[in-house]
Short mmCIF file of C-alpha atoms in Angstrom, two decimals:
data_model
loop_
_atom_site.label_atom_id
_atom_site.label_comp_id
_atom_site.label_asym_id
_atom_site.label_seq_id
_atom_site.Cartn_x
_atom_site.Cartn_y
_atom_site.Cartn_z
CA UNK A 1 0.00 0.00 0.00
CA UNK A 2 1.27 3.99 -0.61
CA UNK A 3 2.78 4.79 2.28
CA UNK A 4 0.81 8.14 1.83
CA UNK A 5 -2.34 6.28 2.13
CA UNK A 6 -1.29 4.47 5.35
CA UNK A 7 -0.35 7.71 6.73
CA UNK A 8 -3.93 8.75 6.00
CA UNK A 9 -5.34 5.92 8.31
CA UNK A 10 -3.06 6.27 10.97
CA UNK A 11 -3.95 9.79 11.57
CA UNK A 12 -7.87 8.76 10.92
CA UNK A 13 -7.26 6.15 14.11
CA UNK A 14 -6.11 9.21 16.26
CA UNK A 15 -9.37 11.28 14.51
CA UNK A 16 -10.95 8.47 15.97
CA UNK A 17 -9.91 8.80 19.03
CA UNK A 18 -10.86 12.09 19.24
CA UNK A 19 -14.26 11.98 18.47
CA UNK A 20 -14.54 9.33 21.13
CA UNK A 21 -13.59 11.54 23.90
CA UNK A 22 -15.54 14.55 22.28
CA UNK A 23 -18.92 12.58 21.83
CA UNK A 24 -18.27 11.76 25.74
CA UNK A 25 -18.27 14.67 26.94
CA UNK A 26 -22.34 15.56 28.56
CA UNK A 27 -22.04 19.47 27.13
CA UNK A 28 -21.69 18.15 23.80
CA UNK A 29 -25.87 17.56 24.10
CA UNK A 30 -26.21 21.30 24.29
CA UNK A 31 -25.51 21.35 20.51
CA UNK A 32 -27.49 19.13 18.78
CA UNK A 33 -25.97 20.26 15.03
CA UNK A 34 -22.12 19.48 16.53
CA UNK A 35 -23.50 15.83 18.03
CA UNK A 36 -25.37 15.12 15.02
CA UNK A 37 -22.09 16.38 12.46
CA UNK A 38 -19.94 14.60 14.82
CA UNK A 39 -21.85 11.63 15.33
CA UNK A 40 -21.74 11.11 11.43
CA UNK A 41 -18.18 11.54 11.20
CA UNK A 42 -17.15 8.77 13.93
CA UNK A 43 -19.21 6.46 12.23
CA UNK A 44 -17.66 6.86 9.08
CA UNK A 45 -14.29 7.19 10.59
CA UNK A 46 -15.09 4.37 12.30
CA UNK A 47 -15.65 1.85 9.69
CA UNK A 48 -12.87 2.90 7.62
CA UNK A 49 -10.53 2.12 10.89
CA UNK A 50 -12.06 -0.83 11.25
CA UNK A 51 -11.37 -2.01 7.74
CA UNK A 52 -8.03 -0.85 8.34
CA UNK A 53 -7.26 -3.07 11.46
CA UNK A 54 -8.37 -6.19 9.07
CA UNK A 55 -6.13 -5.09 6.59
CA UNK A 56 -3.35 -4.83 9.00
CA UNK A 57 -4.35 -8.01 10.36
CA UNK A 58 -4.26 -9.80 7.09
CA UNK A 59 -0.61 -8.77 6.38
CA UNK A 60 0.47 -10.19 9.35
CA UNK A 61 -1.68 -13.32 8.47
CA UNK A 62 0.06 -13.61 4.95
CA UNK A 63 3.67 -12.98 6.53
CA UNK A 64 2.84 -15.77 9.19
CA UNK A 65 2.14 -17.99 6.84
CA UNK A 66 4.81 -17.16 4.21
CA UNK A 67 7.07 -17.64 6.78
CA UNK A 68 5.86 -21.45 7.65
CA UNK A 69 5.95 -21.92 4.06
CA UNK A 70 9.56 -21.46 4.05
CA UNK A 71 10.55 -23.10 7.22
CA UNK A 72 7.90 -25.99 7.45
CA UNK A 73 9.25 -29.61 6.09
CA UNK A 74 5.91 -31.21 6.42
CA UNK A 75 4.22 -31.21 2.91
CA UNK A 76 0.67 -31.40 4.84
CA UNK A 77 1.45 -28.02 6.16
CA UNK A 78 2.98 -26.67 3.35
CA UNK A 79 -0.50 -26.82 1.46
CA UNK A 80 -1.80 -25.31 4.35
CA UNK A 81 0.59 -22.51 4.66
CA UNK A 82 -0.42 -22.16 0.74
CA UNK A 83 -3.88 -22.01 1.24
CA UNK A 84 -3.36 -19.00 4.09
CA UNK A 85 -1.23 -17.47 1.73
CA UNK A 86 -3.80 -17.48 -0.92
CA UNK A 87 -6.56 -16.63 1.12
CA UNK A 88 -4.69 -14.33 2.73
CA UNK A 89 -4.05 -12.22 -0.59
CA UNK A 90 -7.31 -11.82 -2.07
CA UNK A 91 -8.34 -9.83 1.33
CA UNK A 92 -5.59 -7.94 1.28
CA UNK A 93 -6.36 -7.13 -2.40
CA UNK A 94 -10.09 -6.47 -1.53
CA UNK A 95 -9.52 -4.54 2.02
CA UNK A 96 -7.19 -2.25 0.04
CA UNK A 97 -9.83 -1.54 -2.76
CA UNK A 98 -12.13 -0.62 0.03
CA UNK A 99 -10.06 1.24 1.96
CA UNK A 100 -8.67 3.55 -1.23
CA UNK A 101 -12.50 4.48 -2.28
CA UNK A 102 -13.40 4.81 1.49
CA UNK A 103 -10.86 8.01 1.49
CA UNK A 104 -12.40 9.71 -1.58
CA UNK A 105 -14.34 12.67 -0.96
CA UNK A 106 -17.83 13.04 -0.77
CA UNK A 107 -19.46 16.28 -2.07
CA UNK A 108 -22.82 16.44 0.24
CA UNK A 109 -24.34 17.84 -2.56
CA UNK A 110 -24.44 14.26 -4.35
CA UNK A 111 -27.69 12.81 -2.27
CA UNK A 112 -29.79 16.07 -2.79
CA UNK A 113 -32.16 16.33 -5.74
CA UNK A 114 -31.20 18.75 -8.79
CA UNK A 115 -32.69 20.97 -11.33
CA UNK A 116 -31.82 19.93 -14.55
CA UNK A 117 -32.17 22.65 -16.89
CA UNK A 118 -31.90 22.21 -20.86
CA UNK A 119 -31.84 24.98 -23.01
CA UNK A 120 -31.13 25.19 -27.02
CA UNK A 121 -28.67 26.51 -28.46
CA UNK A 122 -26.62 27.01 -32.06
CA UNK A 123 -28.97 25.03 -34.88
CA UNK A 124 -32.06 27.07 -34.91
CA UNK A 125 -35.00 25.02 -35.04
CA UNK A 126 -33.15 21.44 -34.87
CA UNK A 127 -31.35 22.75 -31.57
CA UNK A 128 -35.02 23.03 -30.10
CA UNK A 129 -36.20 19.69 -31.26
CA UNK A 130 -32.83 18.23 -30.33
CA UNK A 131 -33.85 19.72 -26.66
CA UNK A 132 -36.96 17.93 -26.48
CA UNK A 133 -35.17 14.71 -27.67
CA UNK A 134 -32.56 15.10 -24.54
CA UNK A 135 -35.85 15.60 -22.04
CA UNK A 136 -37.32 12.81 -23.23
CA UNK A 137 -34.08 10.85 -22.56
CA UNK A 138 -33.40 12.61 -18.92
CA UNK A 139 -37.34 12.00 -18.07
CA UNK A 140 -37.24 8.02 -19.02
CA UNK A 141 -33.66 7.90 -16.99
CA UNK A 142 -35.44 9.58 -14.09
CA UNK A 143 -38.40 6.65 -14.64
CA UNK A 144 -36.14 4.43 -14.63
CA UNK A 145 -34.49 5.01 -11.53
CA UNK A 146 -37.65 5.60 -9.38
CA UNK A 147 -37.27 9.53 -9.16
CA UNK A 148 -39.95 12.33 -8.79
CA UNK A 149 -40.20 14.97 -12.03
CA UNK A 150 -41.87 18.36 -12.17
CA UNK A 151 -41.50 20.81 -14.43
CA UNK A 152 -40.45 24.55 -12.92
CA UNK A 153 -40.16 26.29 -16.28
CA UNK A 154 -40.57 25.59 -20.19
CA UNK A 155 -40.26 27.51 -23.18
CA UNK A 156 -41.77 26.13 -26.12
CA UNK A 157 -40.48 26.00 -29.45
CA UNK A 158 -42.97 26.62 -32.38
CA UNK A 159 -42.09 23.53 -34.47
CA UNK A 160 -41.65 21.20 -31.38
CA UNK A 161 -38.81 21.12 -28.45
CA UNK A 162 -37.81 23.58 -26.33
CA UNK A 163 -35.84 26.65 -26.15
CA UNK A 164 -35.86 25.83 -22.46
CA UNK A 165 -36.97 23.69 -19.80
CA UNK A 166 -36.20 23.52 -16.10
CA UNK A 167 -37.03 20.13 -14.66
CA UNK A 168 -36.83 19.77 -10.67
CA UNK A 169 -35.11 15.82 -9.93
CA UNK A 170 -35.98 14.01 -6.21
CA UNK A 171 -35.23 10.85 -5.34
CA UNK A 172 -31.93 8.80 -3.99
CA UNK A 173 -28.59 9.99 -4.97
CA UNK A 174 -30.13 12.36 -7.70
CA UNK A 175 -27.08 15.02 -7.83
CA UNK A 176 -24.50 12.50 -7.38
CA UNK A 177 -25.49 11.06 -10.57
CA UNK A 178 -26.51 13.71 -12.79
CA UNK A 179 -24.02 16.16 -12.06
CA UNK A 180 -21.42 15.18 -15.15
CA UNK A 181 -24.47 15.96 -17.33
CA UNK A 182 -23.63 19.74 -17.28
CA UNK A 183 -21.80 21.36 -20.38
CA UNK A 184 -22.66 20.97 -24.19
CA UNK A 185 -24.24 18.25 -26.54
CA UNK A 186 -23.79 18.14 -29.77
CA UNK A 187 -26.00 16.40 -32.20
CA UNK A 188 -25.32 15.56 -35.47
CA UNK A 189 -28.12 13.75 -37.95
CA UNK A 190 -30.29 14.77 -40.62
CA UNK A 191 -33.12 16.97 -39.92
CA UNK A 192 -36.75 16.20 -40.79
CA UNK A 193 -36.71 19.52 -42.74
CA UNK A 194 -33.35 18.53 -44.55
CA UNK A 195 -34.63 17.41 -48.58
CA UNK A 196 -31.08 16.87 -49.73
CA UNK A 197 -30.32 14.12 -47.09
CA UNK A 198 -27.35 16.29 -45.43
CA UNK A 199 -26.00 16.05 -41.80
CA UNK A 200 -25.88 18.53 -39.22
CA UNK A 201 -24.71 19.52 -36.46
CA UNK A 202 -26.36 21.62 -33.83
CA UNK A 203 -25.91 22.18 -29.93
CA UNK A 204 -27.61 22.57 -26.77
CA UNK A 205 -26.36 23.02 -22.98
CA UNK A 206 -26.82 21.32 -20.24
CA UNK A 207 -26.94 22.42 -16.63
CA UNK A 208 -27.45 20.56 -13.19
CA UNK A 209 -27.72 22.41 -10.19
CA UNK A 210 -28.27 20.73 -6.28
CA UNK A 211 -30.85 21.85 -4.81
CA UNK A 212 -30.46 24.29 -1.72
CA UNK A 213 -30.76 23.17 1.44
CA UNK A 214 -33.39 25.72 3.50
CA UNK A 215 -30.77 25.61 6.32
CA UNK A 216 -28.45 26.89 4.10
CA UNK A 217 -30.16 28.74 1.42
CA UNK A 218 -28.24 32.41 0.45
CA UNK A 219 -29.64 35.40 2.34
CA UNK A 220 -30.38 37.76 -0.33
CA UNK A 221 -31.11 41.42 -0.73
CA UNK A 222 -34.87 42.58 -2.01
CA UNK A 223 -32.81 45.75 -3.12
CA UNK A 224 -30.98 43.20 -5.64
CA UNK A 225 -34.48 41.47 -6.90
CA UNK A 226 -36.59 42.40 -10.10
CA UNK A 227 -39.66 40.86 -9.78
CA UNK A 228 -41.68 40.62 -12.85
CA UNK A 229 -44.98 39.17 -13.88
CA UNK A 230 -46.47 37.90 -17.12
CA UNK A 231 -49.15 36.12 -18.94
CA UNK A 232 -48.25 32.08 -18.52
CA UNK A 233 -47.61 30.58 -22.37
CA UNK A 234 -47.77 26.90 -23.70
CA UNK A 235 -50.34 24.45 -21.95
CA UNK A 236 -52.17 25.37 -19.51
CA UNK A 237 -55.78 25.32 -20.70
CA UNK A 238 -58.08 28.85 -20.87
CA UNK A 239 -57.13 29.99 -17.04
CA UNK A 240 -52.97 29.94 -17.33
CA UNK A 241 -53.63 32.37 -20.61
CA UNK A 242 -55.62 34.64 -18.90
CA UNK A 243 -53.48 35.43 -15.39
CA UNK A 244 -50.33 36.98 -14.81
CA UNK A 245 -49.47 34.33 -12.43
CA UNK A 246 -46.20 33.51 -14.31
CA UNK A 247 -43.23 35.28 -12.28
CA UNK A 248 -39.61 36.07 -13.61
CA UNK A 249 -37.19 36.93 -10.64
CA UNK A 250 -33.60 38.96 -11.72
CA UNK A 251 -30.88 38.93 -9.59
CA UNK A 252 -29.29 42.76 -10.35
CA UNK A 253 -25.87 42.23 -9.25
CA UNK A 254 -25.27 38.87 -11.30
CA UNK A 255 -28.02 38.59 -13.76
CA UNK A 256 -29.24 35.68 -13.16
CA UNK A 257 -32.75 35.29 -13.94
CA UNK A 258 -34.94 32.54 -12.76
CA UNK A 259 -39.15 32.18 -13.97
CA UNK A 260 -41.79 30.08 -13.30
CA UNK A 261 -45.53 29.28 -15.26
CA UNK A 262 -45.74 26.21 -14.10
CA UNK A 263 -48.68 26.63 -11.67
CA UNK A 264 -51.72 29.00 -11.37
CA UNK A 265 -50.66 30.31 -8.47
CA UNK A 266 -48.40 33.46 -8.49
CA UNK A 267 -47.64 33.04 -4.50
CA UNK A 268 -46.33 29.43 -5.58
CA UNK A 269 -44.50 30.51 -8.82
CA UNK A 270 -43.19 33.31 -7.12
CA UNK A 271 -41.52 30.06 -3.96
CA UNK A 272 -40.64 27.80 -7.46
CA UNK A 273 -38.50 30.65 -8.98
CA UNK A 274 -36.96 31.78 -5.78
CA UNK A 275 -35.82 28.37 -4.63
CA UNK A 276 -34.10 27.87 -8.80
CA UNK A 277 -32.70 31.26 -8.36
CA UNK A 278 -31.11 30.32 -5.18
CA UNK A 279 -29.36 27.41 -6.91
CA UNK A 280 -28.17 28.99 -9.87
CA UNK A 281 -26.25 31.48 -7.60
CA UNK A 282 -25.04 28.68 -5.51
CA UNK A 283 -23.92 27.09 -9.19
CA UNK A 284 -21.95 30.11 -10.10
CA UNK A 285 -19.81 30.28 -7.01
CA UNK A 286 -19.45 26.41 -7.20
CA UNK A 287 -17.90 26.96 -10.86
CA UNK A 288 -15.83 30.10 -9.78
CA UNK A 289 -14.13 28.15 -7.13
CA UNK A 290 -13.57 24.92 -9.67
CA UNK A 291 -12.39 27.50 -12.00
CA UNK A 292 -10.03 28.69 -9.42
CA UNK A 293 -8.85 24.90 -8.49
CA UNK A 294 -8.19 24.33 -12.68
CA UNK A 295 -6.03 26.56 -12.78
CA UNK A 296 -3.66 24.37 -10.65
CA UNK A 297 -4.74 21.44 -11.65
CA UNK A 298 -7.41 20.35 -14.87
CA UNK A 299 -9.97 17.77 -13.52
CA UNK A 300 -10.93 15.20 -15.82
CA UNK A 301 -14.48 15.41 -15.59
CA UNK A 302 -13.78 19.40 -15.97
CA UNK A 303 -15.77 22.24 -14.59
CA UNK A 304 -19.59 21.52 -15.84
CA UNK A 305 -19.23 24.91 -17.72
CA UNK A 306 -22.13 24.87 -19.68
CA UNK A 307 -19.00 26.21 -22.43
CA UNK A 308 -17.44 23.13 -22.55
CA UNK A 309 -18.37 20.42 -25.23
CA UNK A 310 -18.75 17.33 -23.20
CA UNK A 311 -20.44 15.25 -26.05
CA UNK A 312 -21.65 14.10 -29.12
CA UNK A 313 -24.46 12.46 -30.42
CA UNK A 314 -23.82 10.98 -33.91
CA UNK A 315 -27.76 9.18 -35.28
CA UNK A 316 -25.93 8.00 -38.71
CA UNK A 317 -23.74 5.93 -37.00
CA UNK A 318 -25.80 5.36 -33.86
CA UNK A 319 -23.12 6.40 -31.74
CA UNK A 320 -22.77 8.20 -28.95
CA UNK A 321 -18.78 10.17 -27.64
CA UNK A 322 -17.92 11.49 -24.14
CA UNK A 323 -15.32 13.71 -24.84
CA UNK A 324 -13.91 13.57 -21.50
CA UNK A 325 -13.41 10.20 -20.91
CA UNK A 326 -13.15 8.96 -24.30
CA UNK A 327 -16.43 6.53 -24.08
CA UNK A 328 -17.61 5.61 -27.18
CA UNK A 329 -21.10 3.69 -27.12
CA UNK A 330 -23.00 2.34 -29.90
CA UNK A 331 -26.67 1.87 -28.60
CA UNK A 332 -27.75 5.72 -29.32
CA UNK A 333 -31.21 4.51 -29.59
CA UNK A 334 -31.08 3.00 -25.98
CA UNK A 335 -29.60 5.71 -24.49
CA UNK A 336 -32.39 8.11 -26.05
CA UNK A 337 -35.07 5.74 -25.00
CA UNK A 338 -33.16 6.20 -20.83
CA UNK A 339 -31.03 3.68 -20.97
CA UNK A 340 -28.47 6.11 -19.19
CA UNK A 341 -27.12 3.68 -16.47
CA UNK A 342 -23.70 2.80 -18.78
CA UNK A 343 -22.37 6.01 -19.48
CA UNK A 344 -23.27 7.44 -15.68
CA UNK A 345 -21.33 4.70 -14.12
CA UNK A 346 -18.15 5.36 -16.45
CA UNK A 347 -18.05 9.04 -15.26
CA UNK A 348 -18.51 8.52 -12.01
CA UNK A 349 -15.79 5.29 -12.11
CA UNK A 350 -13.65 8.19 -14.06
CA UNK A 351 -13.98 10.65 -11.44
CA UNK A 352 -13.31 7.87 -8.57
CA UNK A 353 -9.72 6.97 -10.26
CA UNK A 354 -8.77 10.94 -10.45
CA UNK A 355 -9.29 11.52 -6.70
CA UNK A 356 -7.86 8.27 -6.05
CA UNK A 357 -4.65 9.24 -8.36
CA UNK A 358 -4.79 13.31 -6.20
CA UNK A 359 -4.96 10.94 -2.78
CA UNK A 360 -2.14 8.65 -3.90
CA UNK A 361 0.13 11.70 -4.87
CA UNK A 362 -0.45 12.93 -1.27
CA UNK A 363 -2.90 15.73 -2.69
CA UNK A 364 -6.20 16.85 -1.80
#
């Protein structure tokens, strides 16, 4: 094992140690945020020192019975002193797998639900369609995987798709899983309005965004807010065309502008576009401080900026490119039908073996 790593769970036994004695102490009750905090880390400090005293364990187990292997005359225990050393191994092998993903980590962010907001972009008309084709894809994913939908905010284009739709995400491990979403797509194909049978390419961008936490949601200044209302479009039926319960919120300083039609209410419309408002301010710190941390050092998932081309698309050949990992899949049809699961898993593997490589090199 890197020594750097076994460094790492030596001074975790001594963390240990001290949460012990701080969890003891009867003032600690006082402060039921610092128990519960607290009480989360031990356990998880816990069971990686645990795993680490079986690892430990093991390697005196397999140098036990190397040793009788070398010294022992008796061919009986020989094959035992084999059979250690074998068994021996492969929990070595799988305590030290364990242990190196057990010291990855976790963003917080990655078991609270998400907006997922698509919005067209370069391709006119096919951009918009090509938007609708990537909600249909994110909505069968989220059936799929047993999550909650709603819709906070669409913007329909005249010949089909969107020029934008927010989607709020609940369920288990919703950010976690969607976050390596955010950045461009590129689609190439023919479109349905293309007589000559040529290819093209058009874009749209992605964006994932956690949702706050109430604890923990930004404090911000009425002075900074424009609050606007309008006359709902799209669906709705007679009432949502004849209200201004639709509500567009501008932060001043920044921007940012958040809306919501979704529901008749205004008062409710008004909560919906705060709380996506809220996130996409949280979202632009989050990418000014992973800006700030690329400069040092380029992650290989990179920075979610909605800039960056992450992939493409390709319906001639049916194929599908992350350009960041270098996945190449050719089920395009599943994957635009939901069938997600393959090219989630090879991001998130991707971004385990980065901050396993950081750890190893002794960084953070």
């Amino acid at each position: 094992m890197n020594p750097t790593l076994r460094d790492r769970y030596e001074r975790l036994a001594l963390r240990l140690a001290e949460l012990d004695a701080t969890l003891s102490d009867p003032q600690l009750a006082a402060d039921i945020q610092r128990w519960r905090a607290l009480s989360r880390e031990q356990a998880e400090v816990s069971g990686i020192v645990t795993r680490y005293a079986r690892y430990q364990q093991r390697e005196r187990d397999l140098a036990a019975a190397q040793e009788m292997a070398r010294s022992e005359g008796d061919p009986e225990m020989a094959a035992m002193a084999q059979e250690e050393i074998a068994g021996a191994s492969a929990d070595i092998e799988q305590l030290q797998a364990e242990l190196q993903l057990s010291l990855i980590p976790r963003d917080p962010d990655d078991e609270r639900p998400a907006f997922l907001e698509i919005r067209a972009g370069s391709g006119g008309d096919e951009s918009a369609l090509f938007a609708g084709d990537l909600a249909r894809m994110y909505l069968r994913f989220c059936e799929r995987q047993g999550w909650r939908t709603e819709v906070m905010s669409q913007s329909d284009s005249d010949l089909g798709g969107y020029k934008e739709l927010v989607l709020r995400v609940e369920g288990d491990g919703v950010y976690g899983q969607l976050r390596f979403e955010s950045g461009g797509h590129r689609v190439q194909r023919v479109p349905s309005t293309e007589s000559q049978g040529r290819i093209h390419s058009s874009a749209c961008t992605v964006a994932v965004m956690p949702v706050p936490d109430e604890a923990e949601e930004l404090t911000l200044n009425p002075a900074d807010l424009r609050i606007d209302t309008f006359r709902a479009s799209g669906a709705g039926g007679q009432h949502i065309n004849k209200t201004d319960s639709a509500i567009r919120i501008t932060h001043l300083p920044t921007g940012l502008v958040a809306e919501c039609q979704d529901d008749r209410s205004q008062h409710r419309n008004k909560a919906k576009a705060m709380v996506v408002l809220q996130a996409r301010l949280r979202e632009r710190e989050r990418g000014e401080r992973a800006a700030k941390e690329a400069a040092t050092r380029k992650g290989l998932i990179g920075s979610g900026d909605s800039s960056d081309r992450i992939r493409t698309y390709n319906f001639p050949q049916g194929r599908l490119t992350d350009h960041r990992i270098n996945l190449t899949l050719y089920k395009l049809a599943q994957i635009m039908d939901g069938d997600l699961g393959d090219v989630v898993a090879a991001l998130q593997a991707a971004r385990a073996s980065e901050q396993l490589e950081q750890l190893q090199a002794g960084g953070r």
